[in-house]
mmCIF file of C-alpha atoms in Angstrom:
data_model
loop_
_atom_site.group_PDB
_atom_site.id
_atom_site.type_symbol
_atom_site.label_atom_id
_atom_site.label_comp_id
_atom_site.label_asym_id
_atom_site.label_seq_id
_atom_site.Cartn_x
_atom_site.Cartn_y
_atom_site.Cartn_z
ATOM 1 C CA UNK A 1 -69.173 -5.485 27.823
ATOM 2 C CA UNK A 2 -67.590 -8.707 28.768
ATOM 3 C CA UNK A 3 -66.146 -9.560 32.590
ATOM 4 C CA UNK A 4 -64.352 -12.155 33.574
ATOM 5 C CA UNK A 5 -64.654 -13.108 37.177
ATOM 6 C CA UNK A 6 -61.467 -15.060 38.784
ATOM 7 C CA UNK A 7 -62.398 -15.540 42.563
ATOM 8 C CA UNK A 8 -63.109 -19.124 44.429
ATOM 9 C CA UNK A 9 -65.871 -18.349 45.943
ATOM 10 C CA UNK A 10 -68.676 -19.531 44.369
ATOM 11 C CA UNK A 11 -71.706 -18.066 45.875
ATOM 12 C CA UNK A 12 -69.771 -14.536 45.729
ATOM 13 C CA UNK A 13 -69.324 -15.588 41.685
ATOM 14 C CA UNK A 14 -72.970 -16.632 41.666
ATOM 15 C CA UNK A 15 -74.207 -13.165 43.292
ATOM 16 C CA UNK A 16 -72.104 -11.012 40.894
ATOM 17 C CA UNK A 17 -73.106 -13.117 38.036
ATOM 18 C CA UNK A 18 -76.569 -12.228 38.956
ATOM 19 C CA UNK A 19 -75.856 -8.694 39.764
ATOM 20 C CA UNK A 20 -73.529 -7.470 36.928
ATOM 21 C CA UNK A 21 -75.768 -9.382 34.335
ATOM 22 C CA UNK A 22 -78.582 -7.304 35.528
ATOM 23 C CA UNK A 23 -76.385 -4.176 34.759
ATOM 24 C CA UNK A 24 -75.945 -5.565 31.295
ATOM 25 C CA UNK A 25 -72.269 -7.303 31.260
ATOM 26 C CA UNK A 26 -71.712 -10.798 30.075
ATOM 27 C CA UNK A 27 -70.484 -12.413 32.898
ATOM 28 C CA UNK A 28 -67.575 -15.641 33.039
ATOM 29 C CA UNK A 29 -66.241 -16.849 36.118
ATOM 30 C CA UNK A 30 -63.107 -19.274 36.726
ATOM 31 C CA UNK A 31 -62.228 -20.393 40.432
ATOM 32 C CA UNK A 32 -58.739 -21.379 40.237
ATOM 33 C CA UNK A 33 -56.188 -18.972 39.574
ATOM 34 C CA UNK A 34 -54.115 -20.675 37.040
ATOM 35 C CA UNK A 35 -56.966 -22.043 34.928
ATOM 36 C CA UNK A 36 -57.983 -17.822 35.110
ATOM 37 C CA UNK A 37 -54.540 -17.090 33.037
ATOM 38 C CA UNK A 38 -55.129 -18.913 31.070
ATOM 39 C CA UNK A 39 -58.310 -18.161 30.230
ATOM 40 C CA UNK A 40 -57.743 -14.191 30.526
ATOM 41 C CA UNK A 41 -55.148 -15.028 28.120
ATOM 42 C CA UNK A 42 -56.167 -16.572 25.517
ATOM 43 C CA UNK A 43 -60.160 -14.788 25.333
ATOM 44 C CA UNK A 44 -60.761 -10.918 25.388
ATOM 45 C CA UNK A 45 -62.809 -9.616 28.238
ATOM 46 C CA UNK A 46 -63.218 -5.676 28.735
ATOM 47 C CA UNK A 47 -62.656 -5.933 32.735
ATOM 48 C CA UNK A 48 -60.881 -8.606 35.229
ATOM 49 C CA UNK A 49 -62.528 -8.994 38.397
ATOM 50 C CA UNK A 50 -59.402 -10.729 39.961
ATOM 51 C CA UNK A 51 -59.268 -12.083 43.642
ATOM 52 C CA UNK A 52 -56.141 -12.232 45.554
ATOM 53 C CA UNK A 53 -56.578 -15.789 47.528
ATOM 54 C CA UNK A 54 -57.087 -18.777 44.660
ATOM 55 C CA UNK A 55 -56.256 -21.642 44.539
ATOM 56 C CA UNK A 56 -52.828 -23.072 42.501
ATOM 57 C CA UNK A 57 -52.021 -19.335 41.897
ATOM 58 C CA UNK A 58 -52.356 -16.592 43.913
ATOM 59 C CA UNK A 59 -53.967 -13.384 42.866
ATOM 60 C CA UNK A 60 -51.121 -11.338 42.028
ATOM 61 C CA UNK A 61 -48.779 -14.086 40.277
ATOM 62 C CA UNK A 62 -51.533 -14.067 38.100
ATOM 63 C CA UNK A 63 -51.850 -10.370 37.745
ATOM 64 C CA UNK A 64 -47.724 -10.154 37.407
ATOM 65 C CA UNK A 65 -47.736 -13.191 34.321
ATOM 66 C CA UNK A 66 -50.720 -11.185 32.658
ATOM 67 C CA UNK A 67 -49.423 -8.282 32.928
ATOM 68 C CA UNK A 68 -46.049 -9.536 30.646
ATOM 69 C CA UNK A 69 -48.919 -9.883 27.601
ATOM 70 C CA UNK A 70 -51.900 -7.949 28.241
ATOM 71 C CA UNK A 71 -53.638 -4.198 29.550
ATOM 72 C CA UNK A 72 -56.812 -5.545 29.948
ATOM 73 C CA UNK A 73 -58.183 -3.447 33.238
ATOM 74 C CA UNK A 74 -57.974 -5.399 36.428
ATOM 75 C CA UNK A 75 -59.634 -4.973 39.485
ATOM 76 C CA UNK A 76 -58.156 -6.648 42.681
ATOM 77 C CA UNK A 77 -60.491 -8.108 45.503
ATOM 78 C CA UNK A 78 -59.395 -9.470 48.665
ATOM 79 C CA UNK A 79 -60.157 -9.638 52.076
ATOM 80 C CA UNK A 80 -57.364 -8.383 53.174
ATOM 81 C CA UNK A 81 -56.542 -4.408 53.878
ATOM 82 C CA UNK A 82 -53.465 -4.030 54.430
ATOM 83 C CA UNK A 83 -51.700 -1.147 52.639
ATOM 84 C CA UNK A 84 -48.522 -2.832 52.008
ATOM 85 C CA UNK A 85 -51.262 -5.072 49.706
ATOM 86 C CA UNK A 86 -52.739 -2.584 47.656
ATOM 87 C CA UNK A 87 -49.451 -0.807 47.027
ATOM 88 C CA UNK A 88 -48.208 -4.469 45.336
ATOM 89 C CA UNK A 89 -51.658 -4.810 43.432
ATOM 90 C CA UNK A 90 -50.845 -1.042 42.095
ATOM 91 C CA UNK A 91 -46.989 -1.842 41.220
ATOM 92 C CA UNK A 92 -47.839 -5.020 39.657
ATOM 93 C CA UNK A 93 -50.441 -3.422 37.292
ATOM 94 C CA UNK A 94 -53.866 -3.541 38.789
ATOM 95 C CA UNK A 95 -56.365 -0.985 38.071
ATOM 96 C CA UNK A 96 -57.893 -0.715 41.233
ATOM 97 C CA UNK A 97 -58.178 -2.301 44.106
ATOM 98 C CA UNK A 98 -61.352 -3.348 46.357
ATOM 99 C CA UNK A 99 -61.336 -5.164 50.135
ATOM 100 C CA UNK A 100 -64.276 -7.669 51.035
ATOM 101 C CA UNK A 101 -66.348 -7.459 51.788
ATOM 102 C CA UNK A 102 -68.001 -4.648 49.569
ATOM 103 C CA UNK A 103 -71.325 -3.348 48.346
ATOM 104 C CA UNK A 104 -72.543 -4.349 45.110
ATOM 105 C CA UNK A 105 -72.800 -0.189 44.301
ATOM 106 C CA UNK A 106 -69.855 0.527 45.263
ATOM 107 C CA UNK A 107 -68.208 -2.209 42.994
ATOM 108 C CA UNK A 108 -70.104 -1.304 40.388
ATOM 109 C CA UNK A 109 -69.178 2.561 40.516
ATOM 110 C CA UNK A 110 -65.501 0.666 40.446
ATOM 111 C CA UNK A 111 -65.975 -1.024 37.504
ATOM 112 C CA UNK A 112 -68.100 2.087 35.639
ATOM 113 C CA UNK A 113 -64.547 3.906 37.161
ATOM 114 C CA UNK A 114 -62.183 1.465 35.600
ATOM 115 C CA UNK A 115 -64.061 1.274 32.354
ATOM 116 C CA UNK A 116 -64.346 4.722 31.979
ATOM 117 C CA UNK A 117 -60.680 5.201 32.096
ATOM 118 C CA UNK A 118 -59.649 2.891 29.686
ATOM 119 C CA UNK A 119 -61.264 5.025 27.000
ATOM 120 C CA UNK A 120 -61.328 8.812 28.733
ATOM 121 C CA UNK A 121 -63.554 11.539 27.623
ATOM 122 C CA UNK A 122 -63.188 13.966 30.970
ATOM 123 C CA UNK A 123 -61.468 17.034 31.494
ATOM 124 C CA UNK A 124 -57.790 17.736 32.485
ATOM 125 C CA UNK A 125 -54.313 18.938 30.379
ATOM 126 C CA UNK A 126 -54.535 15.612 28.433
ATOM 127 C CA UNK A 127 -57.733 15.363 26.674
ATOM 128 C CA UNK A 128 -58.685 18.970 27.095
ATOM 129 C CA UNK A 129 -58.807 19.072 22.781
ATOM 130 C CA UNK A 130 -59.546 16.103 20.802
ATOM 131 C CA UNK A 131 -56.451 13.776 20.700
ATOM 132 C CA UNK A 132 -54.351 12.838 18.015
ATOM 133 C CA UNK A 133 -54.134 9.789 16.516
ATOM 134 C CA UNK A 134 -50.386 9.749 16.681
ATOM 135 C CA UNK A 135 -47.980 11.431 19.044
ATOM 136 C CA UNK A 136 -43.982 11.834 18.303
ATOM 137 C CA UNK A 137 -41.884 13.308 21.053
ATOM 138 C CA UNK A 138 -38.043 12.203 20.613
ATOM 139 C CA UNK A 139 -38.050 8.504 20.359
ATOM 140 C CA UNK A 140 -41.466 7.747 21.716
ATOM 141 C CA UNK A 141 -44.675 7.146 19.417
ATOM 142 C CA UNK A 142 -48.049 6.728 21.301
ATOM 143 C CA UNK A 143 -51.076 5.821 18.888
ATOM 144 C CA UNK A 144 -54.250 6.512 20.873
ATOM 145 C CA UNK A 145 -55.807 4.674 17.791
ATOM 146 C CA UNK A 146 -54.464 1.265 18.765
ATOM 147 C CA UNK A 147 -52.863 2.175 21.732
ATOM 148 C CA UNK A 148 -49.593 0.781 21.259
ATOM 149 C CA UNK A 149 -46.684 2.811 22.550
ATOM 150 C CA UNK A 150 -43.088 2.418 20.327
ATOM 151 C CA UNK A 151 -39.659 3.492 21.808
ATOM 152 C CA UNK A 152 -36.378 2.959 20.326
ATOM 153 C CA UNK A 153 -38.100 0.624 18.265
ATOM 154 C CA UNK A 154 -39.398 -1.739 20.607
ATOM 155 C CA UNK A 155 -42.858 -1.839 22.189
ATOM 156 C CA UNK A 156 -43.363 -1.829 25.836
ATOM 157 C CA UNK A 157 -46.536 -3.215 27.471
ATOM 158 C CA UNK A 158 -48.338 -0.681 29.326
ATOM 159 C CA UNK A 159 -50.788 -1.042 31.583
ATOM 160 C CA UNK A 160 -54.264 1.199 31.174
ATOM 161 C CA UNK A 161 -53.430 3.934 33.759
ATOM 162 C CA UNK A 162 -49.856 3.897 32.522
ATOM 163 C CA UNK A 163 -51.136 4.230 28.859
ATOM 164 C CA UNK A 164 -52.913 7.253 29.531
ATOM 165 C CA UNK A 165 -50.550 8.941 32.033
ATOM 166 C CA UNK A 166 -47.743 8.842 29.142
ATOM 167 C CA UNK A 167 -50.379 10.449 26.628
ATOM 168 C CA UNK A 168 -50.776 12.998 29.703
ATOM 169 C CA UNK A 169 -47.029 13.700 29.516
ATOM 170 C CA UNK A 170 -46.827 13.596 26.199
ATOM 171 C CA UNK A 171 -49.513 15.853 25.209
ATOM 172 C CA UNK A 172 -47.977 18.138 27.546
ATOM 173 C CA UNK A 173 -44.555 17.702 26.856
ATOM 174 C CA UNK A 174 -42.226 20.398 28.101
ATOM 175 C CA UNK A 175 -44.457 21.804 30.772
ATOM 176 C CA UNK A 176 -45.389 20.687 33.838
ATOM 177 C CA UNK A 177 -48.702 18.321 34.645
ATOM 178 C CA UNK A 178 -49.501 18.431 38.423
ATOM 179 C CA UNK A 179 -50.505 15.209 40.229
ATOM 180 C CA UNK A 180 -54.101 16.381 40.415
ATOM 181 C CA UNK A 181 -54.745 16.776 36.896
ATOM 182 C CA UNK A 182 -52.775 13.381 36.241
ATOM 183 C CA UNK A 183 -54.906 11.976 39.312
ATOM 184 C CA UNK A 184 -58.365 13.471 37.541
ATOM 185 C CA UNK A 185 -57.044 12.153 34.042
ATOM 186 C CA UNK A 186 -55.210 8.950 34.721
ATOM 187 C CA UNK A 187 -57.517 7.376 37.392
ATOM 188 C CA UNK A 188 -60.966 9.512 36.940
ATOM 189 C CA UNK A 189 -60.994 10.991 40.320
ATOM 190 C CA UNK A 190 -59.404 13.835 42.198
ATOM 191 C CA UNK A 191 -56.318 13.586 44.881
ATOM 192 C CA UNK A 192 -56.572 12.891 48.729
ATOM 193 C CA UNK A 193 -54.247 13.867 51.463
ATOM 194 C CA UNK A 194 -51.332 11.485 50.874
ATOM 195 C CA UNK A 195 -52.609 10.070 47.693
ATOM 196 C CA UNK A 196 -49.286 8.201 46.107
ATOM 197 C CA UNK A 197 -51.214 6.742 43.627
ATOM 198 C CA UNK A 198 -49.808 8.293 40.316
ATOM 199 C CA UNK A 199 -46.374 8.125 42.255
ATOM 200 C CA UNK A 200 -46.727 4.436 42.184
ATOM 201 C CA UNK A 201 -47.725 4.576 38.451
ATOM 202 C CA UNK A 202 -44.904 6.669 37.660
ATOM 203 C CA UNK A 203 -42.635 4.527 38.957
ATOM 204 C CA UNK A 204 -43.602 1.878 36.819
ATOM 205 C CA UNK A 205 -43.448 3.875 33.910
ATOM 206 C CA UNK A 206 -39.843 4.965 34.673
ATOM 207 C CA UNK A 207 -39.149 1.405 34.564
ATOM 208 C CA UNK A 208 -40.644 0.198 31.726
ATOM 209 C CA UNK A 209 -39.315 3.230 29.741
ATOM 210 C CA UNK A 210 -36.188 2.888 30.888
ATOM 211 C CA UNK A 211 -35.214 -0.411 29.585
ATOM 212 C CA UNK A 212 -35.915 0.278 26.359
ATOM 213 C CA UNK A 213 -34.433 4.257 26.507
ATOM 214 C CA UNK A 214 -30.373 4.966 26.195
ATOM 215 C CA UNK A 215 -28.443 4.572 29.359
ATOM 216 C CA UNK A 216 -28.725 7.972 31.132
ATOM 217 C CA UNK A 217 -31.733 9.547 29.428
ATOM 218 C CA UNK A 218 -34.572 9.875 31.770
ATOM 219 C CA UNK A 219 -37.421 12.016 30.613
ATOM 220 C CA UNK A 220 -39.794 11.861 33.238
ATOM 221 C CA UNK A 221 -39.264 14.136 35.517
ATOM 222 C CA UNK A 222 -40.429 15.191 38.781
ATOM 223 C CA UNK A 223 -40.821 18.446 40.095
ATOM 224 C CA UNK A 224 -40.903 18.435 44.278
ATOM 225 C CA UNK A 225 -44.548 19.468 45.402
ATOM 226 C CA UNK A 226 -46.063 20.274 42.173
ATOM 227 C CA UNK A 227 -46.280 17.540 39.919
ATOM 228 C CA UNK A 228 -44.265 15.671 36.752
ATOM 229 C CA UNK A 229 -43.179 17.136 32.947
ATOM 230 C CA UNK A 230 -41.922 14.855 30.419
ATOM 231 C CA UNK A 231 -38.366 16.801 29.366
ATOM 232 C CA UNK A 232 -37.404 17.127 25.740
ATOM 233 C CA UNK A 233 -33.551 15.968 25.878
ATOM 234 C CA UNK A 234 -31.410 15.145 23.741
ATOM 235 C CA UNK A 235 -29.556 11.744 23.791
ATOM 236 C CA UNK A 236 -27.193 11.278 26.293
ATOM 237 C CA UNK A 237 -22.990 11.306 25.315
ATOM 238 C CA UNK A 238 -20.760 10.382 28.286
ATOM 239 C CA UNK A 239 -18.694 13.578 27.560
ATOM 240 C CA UNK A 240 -21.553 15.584 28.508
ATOM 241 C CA UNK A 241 -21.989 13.901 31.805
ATOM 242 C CA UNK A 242 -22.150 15.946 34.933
ATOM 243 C CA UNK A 243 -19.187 16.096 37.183
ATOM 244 C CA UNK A 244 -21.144 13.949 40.018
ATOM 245 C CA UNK A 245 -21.967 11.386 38.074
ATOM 246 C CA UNK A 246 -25.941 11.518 38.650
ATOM 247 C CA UNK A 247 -28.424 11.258 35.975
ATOM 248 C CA UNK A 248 -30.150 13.630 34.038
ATOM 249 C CA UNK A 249 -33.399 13.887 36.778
ATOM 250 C CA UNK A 250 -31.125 15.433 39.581
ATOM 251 C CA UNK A 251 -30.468 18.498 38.022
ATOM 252 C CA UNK A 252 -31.698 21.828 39.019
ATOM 253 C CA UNK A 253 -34.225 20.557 41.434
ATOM 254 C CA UNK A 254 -35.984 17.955 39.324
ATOM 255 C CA UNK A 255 -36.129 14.616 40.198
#
């Protein structure tokens, strides 16, 4: 499998060459961030190792202009830890997120992690029976076979983790998926006290869906304390609007 280092540090690029070679990836590195769009962009790689600090673009203007295009995994490092930071590395699209400095093992597990994700074999609601290759609910088609995701014709780009926490919804449509068997499926691990992880990810999937769904139909929904359902609606009329004037998530409790 095939890496591509972006960090400006060249020694640190030098050690991981060494280190990830040994482990049996092929191994690029860039040191300025622009010049790493580019290059992300234009050649296939399996993983993005992809520092926050460069040079002529920072970490996550690159992540945000890659995202637009591309779900290759990324993995943010910095040396900073603030939350606030890995919050914006989540909304933006990362896949994970690691502060310097680290242990070789424990950004290897990462990667392994991250890699494993992208095509998941483990347990949970979603992938409990072999998948389909296609999946139709309403206006949404997800083929796990390409992994391209079609709504109302057009063709939203979807990070990994949001990839395969819509198949989790999907799969599952009508009844409820709690967070930790979206945490265990989406991101390959289990929940923590306060873990907002999939929240994050959810919110960027409301987004995405939402510009390309009907004004007013909003099928993810959440359910306070317990976790999230995709809803089987039909499409929204004005007429059938509720007296308020709130959308179709506030009703009866679900968010």
């Amino acid at each position: 499998m095939s890496i591509l280092i972006v960090d400006d540090d060249k020694m640190l690029c030098e050690m991981l060459t060494e280190y990830l070679t040994e482990e049996s990836f092929r191994i690029e590195s860039i040191h300025d961030g622009e010049e790493g769009l580019n290059r992300a962009s234009s050649t296939p790689f399996d993983l993005i190792l992809l520092d926050v600090n460069l040079p002529g673009m920072n970490g996550f203007d690159v992540l945000r202009n890659f995202r637009a295009a591309s779900n290759t995994p990324v993995l943010m490092m910095t040396s900073k830890s603030e939350v606030v930071d890995r919050i914006l590395a989540l909304e933006i699209g990362a896949d994970g997120y690691l502060s310097k400095p680290f242990d070789l093992r424990e950004l290897l597990a990462h990667i392994h992690a991250i890699l494993r994700r992208a095509t998941p074999k483990g347990e949970g609601p979603a992938n409990s029976i072999p998948a389909p290759a296609r999946i139709v609910v309403g206006d949404v088609e997800l083929d796990t076979g390409t992994r391209m995701v079609t709504c109302q014709g057009k063709q939203p780009v979807l990070t990994s983790a949001e990839f395969r926490l819509l198949e989790a919804l999907l799969k599952n449509a009508g009844r409820l998926v709690s967070r930790e068997d979206l945490t265990r499926v989406v991101l390959g691990r289990s929940s923590y006290p306060y873990d907002r992880s999939i929240d994050v990810h959810i919110a960027r999937l409301r987004r995405k869906l939402d510009a390309v769904f009907p004004s007013g139909v909003d099928c993810i929904k959440t359910i306070r304390g317990e976790g999230y359902l995709y809803a089987l609606l039909t499409p929204f009329k004005p007429d059938h609007a509720l007296s308020t004037g709130t959308r179709g998530r506030d009703r009866m409790g679900v968010l």
